[in-house]
Amino acid sequence: MDVVKSLVSAVRNGLAGLADTGKATAMRTYMKSEMPFLGVPKPARSALLKPIFAEHSLPDEVSFSAAVRTLWREAEFREERYAAIDLSGHRAYAPWQDSELLVLYEEMIVTGAWWDYVDEVAIRRVGPILRAEPETMLPLMLTWAYDEDRWRRRTAVICQVGAKGRTDTDLLTRAVEANIDDKDFFLRKGIGWALREYAKTEPDWVRAFVAAHPALSNLSRKEALKHLGG
């Protein structure tokens, strides 16, 4: 058995061994998920995956991408897709985090098509690559801001959450303005979240932005000013 198959098998078998039917039902209901859950909470999943990832080290970028894709595409339970996301961000493979992985992350965003998948990939995978390779990533994020797919658009809006002083305010402005009239809950919530997080670094900038954009939805405005007395 090659290293990819061995890792994938270990993850699947390990998760199956922790299955809890009662928790699975509650988790599926909360997430409104078509894909079933096994009922493995994040702390238990993290504890399981740490030694598995250490034991089944992937030797190159090809096997790394293949393992993530296999866990993602062949998942029968939502936790298997969570494991794919966990593997994609493992510190051992940090040197391979570059724009070449955007094809993989875009697939996860578009086919995942729900906030629990998209937000992690957008903020913790796409965001760092954006900051490392702005020449490549800025044009792509601006394109995504106007994309027909709402999850690409949400990614463009929230990918700088947590960037603090490294936030590109031109990208933030243009991504928000591109979606300011959209009535989609996840876009409105994402806009408010992105602005609220940046307000922790530049509160005056966010206050001025909100004042200059009366078309912001009430939800976006409320979220943006949540910690600014607004």
Coordinates of N, CA and C in Angstrom, one line a residue, residues 32-226:
K32 N -26.8 21.5 9.1 CA -27.7 21.4 8.0 C -27.0 20.7 6.8
S33 N -26.4 19.6 7.1 CA -25.5 18.9 6.2 C -26.2 17.7 5.5
E34 N -26.1 17.7 4.2 CA -26.6 16.5 3.4 C -25.7 15.3 3.7
M35 N -24.4 15.6 3.7 CA -23.4 14.5 4.0 C -23.5 14.2 5.5
P36 N -23.6 12.9 5.8 CA -23.7 12.5 7.2 C -22.4 12.7 8.0
F37 N -22.5 12.8 9.3 CA -21.4 12.9 10.3 C -21.2 11.5 10.9
L38 N -20.0 11.3 11.4 CA -19.7 10.2 12.2 C -20.0 10.5 13.7
G39 N -19.9 11.8 14.0 CA -20.1 12.2 15.4 C -18.8 12.3 16.2
V40 N -17.8 12.8 15.5 CA -16.4 12.9 16.1 C -16.2 14.4 16.3
P41 N -16.2 15.0 17.5 CA -16.0 16.4 17.7 C -14.5 16.8 17.4
K42 N -14.3 18.1 17.2 CA -13.0 18.5 16.8 C -11.9 18.1 17.7
P43 N -12.0 18.3 19.0 CA -10.9 17.9 19.9 C -10.5 16.4 19.7
A44 N -11.5 15.5 19.6 CA -11.2 14.1 19.4 C -10.6 13.9 18.1
R45 N -11.1 14.6 17.1 CA -10.5 14.4 15.7 C -9.0 14.9 15.7
S46 N -8.8 16.0 16.3 CA -7.4 16.5 16.4 C -6.4 15.6 17.1
A47 N -6.9 15.0 18.2 CA -6.1 14.1 18.9 C -5.8 12.8 18.1
L48 N -6.8 12.4 17.4 CA -6.6 11.2 16.5 C -5.6 11.5 15.4
L49 N -5.8 12.6 14.7 CA -5.0 12.9 13.5 C -3.6 13.2 13.8
K50 N -3.2 13.8 14.9 CA -1.9 14.2 15.2 C -0.9 13.0 15.0
P51 N -1.1 11.9 15.6 CA -0.1 10.8 15.4 C -0.2 10.1 14.1
I52 N -1.4 10.1 13.5 CA -1.6 9.5 12.1 C -0.8 10.3 11.1
F53 N -0.9 11.7 11.2 CA -0.1 12.5 10.2 C 1.4 12.4 10.5
A54 N 1.8 12.2 11.7 CA 3.2 12.1 12.0 C 3.7 10.7 11.5
E55 N 2.9 9.7 11.6 CA 3.4 8.3 11.2 C 3.4 8.2 9.7
H56 N 2.5 8.8 9.0 CA 2.3 8.7 7.6 C 2.8 9.9 6.9
S57 N 4.1 10.2 7.0 CA 4.6 11.4 6.4 C 4.6 11.3 4.9
L58 N 4.2 12.4 4.2 CA 4.1 12.5 2.8 C 5.4 13.0 2.2
P59 N 6.0 12.4 1.2 CA 7.4 12.7 0.8 C 7.5 13.9 -0.1
D60 N 6.4 14.2 -0.8 CA 6.6 15.3 -1.8 C 5.2 16.0 -2.0
E61 N 5.2 17.0 -2.8 CA 4.0 17.8 -3.1 C 2.9 17.0 -3.8
V62 N 3.4 16.1 -4.7 CA 2.4 15.3 -5.4 C 1.6 14.4 -4.5
S63 N 2.3 13.7 -3.6 CA 1.6 12.8 -2.7 C 0.8 13.6 -1.7
F64 N 1.3 14.8 -1.3 CA 0.5 15.7 -0.4 C -0.8 16.1 -1.0
S65 N -0.8 16.6 -2.2 CA -2.0 17.0 -2.9 C -2.9 15.8 -3.1
A66 N -2.3 14.7 -3.5 CA -3.1 13.5 -3.7 C -3.9 13.0 -2.5
A67 N -3.2 13.1 -1.3 CA -3.8 12.7 -0.1 C -5.0 13.6 0.3
V68 N -4.7 14.9 0.2 CA -5.8 15.9 0.5 C -7.0 15.7 -0.5
R69 N -6.7 15.5 -1.7 CA -7.8 15.3 -2.7 C -8.6 14.0 -2.5
T70 N -7.9 13.0 -2.2 CA -8.5 11.7 -1.9 C -9.5 11.8 -0.7
L71 N -9.0 12.3 0.4 CA -9.8 12.5 1.5 C -11.0 13.3 1.2
W72 N -10.8 14.4 0.5 CA -11.9 15.3 0.1 C -12.9 14.7 -0.8
R73 N -12.4 14.2 -1.9 CA -13.3 13.7 -3.0 C -14.1 12.5 -2.6
E74 N -13.4 11.6 -1.9 CA -14.0 10.3 -1.6 C -14.7 10.2 -0.2
A75 N -14.8 11.4 0.4 CA -15.4 11.4 1.7 C -16.8 10.9 1.7
E76 N -17.1 10.1 2.7 CA -18.5 9.6 2.9 C -19.1 10.3 4.2
F77 N -18.2 10.8 5.0 CA -18.7 11.5 6.2 C -18.0 12.9 6.3
R78 N -18.6 13.8 6.9 CA -18.1 15.2 6.9 C -16.8 15.3 7.6
E79 N -16.5 14.5 8.6 CA -15.3 14.5 9.4 C -14.1 14.2 8.4
E80 N -14.3 13.4 7.4 CA -13.3 13.0 6.5 C -12.8 14.2 5.7
R81 N -13.8 15.1 5.4 CA -13.4 16.3 4.7 C -12.8 17.3 5.7
Y82 N -13.2 17.3 6.9 CA -12.5 18.1 7.9 C -11.0 17.6 8.0
A83 N -10.8 16.3 7.9 CA -9.5 15.8 8.0 C -8.6 16.2 6.8
A84 N -9.3 16.3 5.6 CA -8.6 16.8 4.4 C -8.1 18.2 4.6
I85 N -9.0 19.1 5.2 CA -8.6 20.4 5.5 C -7.5 20.5 6.6
D86 N -7.6 19.7 7.6 CA -6.5 19.6 8.6 C -5.2 19.2 8.0
L87 N -5.2 18.2 7.1 CA -4.0 17.8 6.5 C -3.4 18.9 5.6
S88 N -4.2 19.6 4.9 CA -3.8 20.6 4.0 C -3.0 21.7 4.7
G89 N -3.3 21.9 6.0 CA -2.7 22.9 6.8 C -1.6 22.4 7.8
H90 N -1.2 21.2 7.7 CA -0.3 20.6 8.6 C 1.1 21.3 8.5
R91 N 1.7 21.6 9.6 CA 2.9 22.4 9.6 C 4.1 21.8 8.8
A92 N 4.0 20.4 8.7 CA 5.1 19.7 8.0 C 5.1 20.1 6.5
Y93 N 4.0 20.6 6.0 CA 3.9 20.8 4.6 C 3.8 22.3 4.3
A94 N 4.1 23.1 5.3 CA 4.1 24.6 5.1 C 4.9 25.1 3.9
P95 N 6.1 24.5 3.7 CA 6.9 25.0 2.5 C 6.2 24.9 1.2
W96 N 5.2 24.0 1.1 CA 4.5 23.8 -0.2 C 3.3 24.7 -0.3
Q97 N 3.0 25.6 0.7 CA 1.9 26.5 0.6 C 2.1 27.6 -0.3
D98 N 1.8 27.5 -1.6 CA 2.0 28.6 -2.5 C 0.8 28.6 -3.5
S99 N 0.8 29.5 -4.5 CA -0.3 29.7 -5.4 C -0.5 28.4 -6.3
E100 N 0.4 27.5 -6.3 CA 0.2 26.3 -7.1 C -1.0 25.4 -6.4
L101 N -1.2 25.7 -5.2 CA -2.3 24.9 -4.5 C -3.6 25.5 -4.6
L102 N -3.7 26.7 -5.3 CA -5.0 27.3 -5.4 C -6.0 26.5 -6.2
V103 N -5.6 25.7 -7.1 CA -6.5 24.8 -7.8 C -7.2 23.8 -6.8
L104 N -6.4 23.3 -5.9 CA -6.9 22.4 -4.9 C -7.9 23.1 -4.0
Y105 N -7.4 24.3 -3.5 CA -8.3 25.0 -2.5 C -9.5 25.6 -3.2
E106 N -9.5 25.9 -4.4 CA -10.7 26.4 -5.1 C -11.7 25.3 -5.2
E107 N -11.2 24.1 -5.5 CA -12.1 22.9 -5.6 C -12.8 22.7 -4.2
M108 N -12.0 22.8 -3.1 CA -12.6 22.6 -1.8 C -13.6 23.7 -1.5
I109 N -13.4 24.9 -1.9 CA -14.3 26.0 -1.7 C -15.6 25.8 -2.4
V110 N -15.5 25.5 -3.7 CA -16.6 25.4 -4.6 C -17.5 24.2 -4.3
T111 N -16.8 23.0 -4.2 CA -17.5 21.8 -3.9 C -18.0 21.6 -2.5
G112 N -17.2 22.3 -1.6 CA -17.6 22.3 -0.2 C -18.9 23.1 0.1
A113 N -18.9 24.3 -0.5 CA -20.1 25.2 -0.6 C -20.9 25.3 0.7
W114 N -20.1 25.4 1.8 CA -20.8 25.7 3.1 C -19.7 26.3 4.0
W115 N -20.2 27.1 5.0 CA -19.3 28.0 5.7 C -18.2 27.2 6.5
D116 N -18.6 26.0 7.0 CA -17.6 25.3 7.9 C -16.4 24.9 7.1
Y117 N -16.5 24.6 5.8 CA -15.4 24.3 5.0 C -14.7 25.6 4.5
V118 N -15.5 26.4 3.9 CA -15.0 27.6 3.2 C -14.2 28.5 4.0
D119 N -14.7 28.8 5.2 CA -14.1 29.8 6.1 C -12.7 29.4 6.5
E120 N -12.5 28.1 6.8 CA -11.2 27.6 7.2 C -10.2 27.7 6.0
V121 N -10.7 27.3 4.8 CA -9.8 27.3 3.7 C -9.5 28.8 3.3
A122 N -10.5 29.6 3.3 CA -10.3 31.0 2.9 C -9.4 31.7 3.8
I123 N -9.5 31.6 5.1 CA -8.7 32.4 6.0 C -7.3 31.8 6.3
R124 N -7.3 30.4 6.4 CA -6.0 29.8 6.9 C -5.2 29.2 5.7
R125 N -5.8 29.1 4.5 CA -5.0 28.6 3.4 C -4.8 29.7 2.4
V126 N -5.9 30.2 1.9 CA -5.9 31.3 0.8 C -5.2 32.5 1.4
G127 N -5.6 33.0 2.5 CA -5.1 34.2 3.1 C -3.6 34.3 3.2
P128 N -3.0 33.3 3.8 CA -1.5 33.3 3.9 C -0.8 33.3 2.5
I129 N -1.4 32.6 1.6 CA -0.8 32.6 0.2 C -1.0 34.0 -0.4
L130 N -2.1 34.7 -0.2 CA -2.3 36.0 -0.7 C -1.2 37.0 -0.1
R131 N -0.9 36.9 1.1 CA 0.1 37.8 1.7 C 1.5 37.4 1.3
A132 N 1.7 36.2 0.9 CA 3.1 35.7 0.5 C 3.3 36.0 -1.0
E133 N 2.2 36.0 -1.8 CA 2.3 36.2 -3.2 C 1.2 37.2 -3.7
P134 N 1.3 38.4 -3.3 CA 0.3 39.4 -3.7 C 0.2 39.6 -5.2
E135 N 1.3 39.6 -5.9 CA 1.3 39.8 -7.3 C 0.4 38.8 -8.1
T136 N 0.4 37.6 -7.6 CA -0.4 36.5 -8.2 C -1.8 36.5 -7.7
M137 N -1.9 36.7 -6.4 CA -3.2 36.5 -5.7 C -4.2 37.6 -5.8
L138 N -3.7 38.9 -5.7 CA -4.6 40.0 -5.7 C -5.5 40.0 -7.0
P139 N -5.0 39.8 -8.2 CA -5.9 39.8 -9.3 C -6.9 38.7 -9.2
L140 N -6.5 37.5 -8.7 CA -7.4 36.4 -8.6 C -8.5 36.7 -7.6
M141 N -8.2 37.3 -6.4 CA -9.2 37.6 -5.4 C -10.1 38.6 -5.9
L142 N -9.6 39.6 -6.7 CA -10.5 40.6 -7.3 C -11.5 39.9 -8.3
T143 N -11.0 39.0 -9.0 CA -11.9 38.2 -10.0 C -12.9 37.4 -9.2
W144 N -12.5 36.8 -8.1 CA -13.4 36.0 -7.3 C -14.5 36.9 -6.7
A145 N -14.1 38.1 -6.4 CA -15.1 39.0 -5.7 C -16.3 39.3 -6.6
Y146 N -16.2 39.1 -7.9 CA -17.3 39.3 -8.8 C -17.8 38.0 -9.4
D147 N -17.3 36.9 -8.9 CA -17.7 35.6 -9.5 C -19.2 35.2 -9.2
E148 N -19.7 34.4 -10.1 CA -21.1 33.9 -9.9 C -21.3 33.1 -8.7
D149 N -20.2 32.4 -8.3 CA -20.3 31.5 -7.1 C -20.1 32.3 -5.8
R150 N -21.1 32.1 -4.9 CA -21.1 33.0 -3.7 C -20.0 32.6 -2.8
W151 N -19.5 31.4 -2.9 CA -18.4 30.9 -2.0 C -17.0 31.5 -2.4
R152 N -16.8 31.6 -3.7 CA -15.6 32.3 -4.2 C -15.7 33.8 -3.7
R153 N -16.9 34.4 -3.8 CA -17.0 35.8 -3.4 C -16.8 35.9 -1.9
R154 N -17.4 35.0 -1.1 CA -17.2 35.1 0.3 C -15.7 34.9 0.7
T155 N -15.0 34.1 -0.1 CA -13.6 33.9 0.1 C -12.8 35.2 -0.1
A156 N -13.2 35.9 -1.2 CA -12.5 37.2 -1.5 C -12.8 38.2 -0.4
V157 N -13.9 38.2 0.2 CA -14.3 39.1 1.3 C -13.5 38.8 2.6
I158 N -13.5 37.5 3.0 CA -13.0 37.2 4.3 C -11.6 36.7 4.3
C159 N -10.9 36.5 3.2 CA -9.6 35.9 3.2 C -8.5 36.7 4.0
Q160 N -8.8 37.9 4.3 CA -7.9 38.7 5.1 C -8.2 38.8 6.6
V161 N -9.2 38.1 7.0 CA -9.6 38.1 8.4 C -8.3 37.6 9.2
G162 N -7.9 38.4 10.2 CA -6.8 38.0 11.0 C -5.5 38.6 10.4
A163 N -5.5 39.3 9.3 CA -4.3 39.8 8.7 C -3.8 41.0 9.4
K164 N -4.6 41.7 10.2 CA -4.3 42.9 11.0 C -3.6 43.9 10.1
G165 N -2.4 44.3 10.5 CA -1.7 45.4 9.8 C -1.3 45.1 8.4
R166 N -1.4 43.8 8.0 CA -1.0 43.4 6.7 C -2.2 43.3 5.7
T167 N -3.3 43.8 6.2 CA -4.5 43.8 5.4 C -4.4 44.8 4.2
D168 N -4.7 44.3 3.0 CA -4.7 45.2 1.8 C -6.1 45.8 1.8
T169 N -6.2 47.1 2.2 CA -7.5 47.8 2.3 C -8.1 48.0 0.9
D170 N -7.3 48.1 -0.1 CA -7.9 48.3 -1.5 C -8.6 47.0 -1.8
L171 N -8.0 45.8 -1.6 CA -8.7 44.6 -1.9 C -10.0 44.5 -1.0
L172 N -9.9 44.8 0.3 CA -11.0 44.7 1.2 C -12.1 45.6 0.7
T173 N -11.8 46.8 0.3 CA -12.8 47.8 -0.2 C -13.5 47.3 -1.4
R174 N -12.7 46.8 -2.4 CA -13.3 46.4 -3.6 C -14.1 45.1 -3.5
A175 N -13.6 44.2 -2.6 CA -14.4 43.0 -2.4 C -15.7 43.2 -1.8
V176 N -15.7 44.1 -0.8 CA -17.0 44.5 -0.1 C -17.9 45.2 -1.1
E177 N -17.4 46.2 -1.8 CA -18.2 47.0 -2.7 C -18.8 46.1 -3.8
A178 N -18.1 45.1 -4.3 CA -18.6 44.2 -5.3 C -19.8 43.4 -4.8
N179 N -19.9 43.3 -3.5 CA -21.0 42.4 -3.0 C -22.0 43.2 -2.1
I180 N -21.8 44.5 -2.0 CA -22.6 45.3 -1.0 C -24.1 45.2 -1.2
D181 N -24.5 45.0 -2.5 CA -26.0 44.9 -2.7 C -26.5 43.5 -2.7
D182 N -25.7 42.5 -2.5 CA -26.2 41.1 -2.6 C -26.9 40.8 -1.3
K183 N -28.1 40.2 -1.4 CA -28.9 39.9 -0.3 C -28.6 38.5 0.4
D184 N -27.6 37.9 -0.1 CA -27.2 36.6 0.5 C -26.7 36.7 1.9
F185 N -27.2 35.9 2.8 CA -26.9 36.0 4.2 C -25.4 35.8 4.4
F186 N -24.8 34.8 3.8 CA -23.4 34.5 4.0 C -22.4 35.6 3.5
L187 N -22.9 36.3 2.5 CA -22.1 37.4 2.0 C -22.2 38.6 2.9
R188 N -23.4 38.9 3.4 CA -23.6 40.0 4.3 C -22.9 39.8 5.6
K189 N -23.0 38.6 6.1 CA -22.3 38.2 7.4 C -20.8 38.3 7.2
G190 N -20.3 37.8 6.0 CA -18.9 37.8 5.8 C -18.4 39.2 5.7
I191 N -19.1 40.1 5.0 CA -18.7 41.5 5.0 C -18.5 42.1 6.3
G192 N -19.6 41.9 7.2 CA -19.5 42.4 8.5 C -18.4 41.9 9.3
W193 N -18.1 40.6 9.2 CA -17.0 39.9 9.9 C -15.7 40.5 9.5
A194 N -15.5 40.6 8.2 CA -14.2 41.1 7.7 C -13.9 42.5 8.2
L195 N -14.9 43.4 8.2 CA -14.8 44.7 8.7 C -14.6 44.7 10.2
R196 N -15.3 43.9 10.9 CA -15.2 43.9 12.4 C -13.8 43.4 12.8
E197 N -13.2 42.5 12.1 CA -11.9 42.0 12.4 C -10.9 43.1 12.1
Y198 N -11.0 43.8 11.0 CA -10.1 44.9 10.7 C -10.2 46.0 11.7
A199 N -11.4 46.2 12.2 CA -11.6 47.3 13.2 C -10.8 47.1 14.5
K200 N -10.4 45.9 14.7 CA -9.5 45.6 15.9 C -8.1 46.3 15.7
T201 N -7.8 46.5 14.4 CA -6.5 47.1 14.1 C -6.6 48.5 13.7
E202 N -7.6 48.9 12.9 CA -7.8 50.2 12.4 C -9.3 50.6 12.6
P203 N -9.7 50.9 13.8 CA -11.1 51.3 14.1 C -11.6 52.5 13.3
D204 N -10.7 53.5 13.2 CA -11.1 54.7 12.5 C -11.4 54.5 11.0
W205 N -10.5 53.6 10.5 CA -10.7 53.3 9.0 C -12.1 52.6 8.8
V206 N -12.4 51.7 9.7 CA -13.7 51.0 9.6 C -14.9 51.9 9.8
R207 N -14.8 52.8 10.8 CA -15.9 53.7 11.0 C -16.1 54.6 9.8
A208 N -15.0 55.1 9.2 CA -15.1 55.9 8.0 C -15.6 55.1 6.8
F209 N -15.2 53.9 6.7 CA -15.7 53.0 5.6 C -17.2 52.8 5.7
V210 N -17.7 52.5 6.9 CA -19.1 52.3 7.1 C -19.9 53.5 6.8
A211 N -19.4 54.7 7.3 CA -20.1 55.9 7.1 C -20.1 56.3 5.6
A212 N -19.1 55.9 4.8 CA -19.1 56.2 3.4 C -19.8 55.2 2.6
H213 N -20.4 54.2 3.2 CA -21.1 53.1 2.4 C -22.5 52.9 3.0
P214 N -23.4 53.8 2.8 CA -24.7 53.7 3.3 C -25.5 52.5 2.8
A215 N -25.0 51.9 1.7 CA -25.7 50.7 1.1 C -25.4 49.4 1.8
L216 N -24.5 49.5 2.8 CA -24.3 48.3 3.6 C -25.6 47.8 4.2
S217 N -25.8 46.5 4.2 CA -27.0 45.9 4.9 C -26.9 46.2 6.4
N218 N -28.1 46.1 7.0 CA -28.1 46.3 8.5 C -27.2 45.3 9.2
L219 N -27.2 44.0 8.7 CA -26.4 42.9 9.2 C -25.0 43.3 9.1
S220 N -24.5 43.7 7.9 CA -23.1 44.0 7.7 C -22.7 45.1 8.6
R221 N -23.5 46.2 8.7 CA -23.2 47.3 9.5 C -23.1 47.0 11.0
K222 N -24.1 46.2 11.4 CA -24.1 45.8 12.8 C -22.8 45.0 13.2
E223 N -22.5 44.1 12.4 CA -21.3 43.3 12.6 C -20.0 44.1 12.6
A224 N -19.9 45.0 11.6 CA -18.7 45.8 11.4 C -18.5 46.7 12.7
L225 N -19.6 47.2 13.2 CA -19.4 48.2 14.3 C -19.6 47.6 15.7
K226 N -19.7 46.2 15.7 CA -20.0 45.5 17.0 C -19.2 45.9 18.2

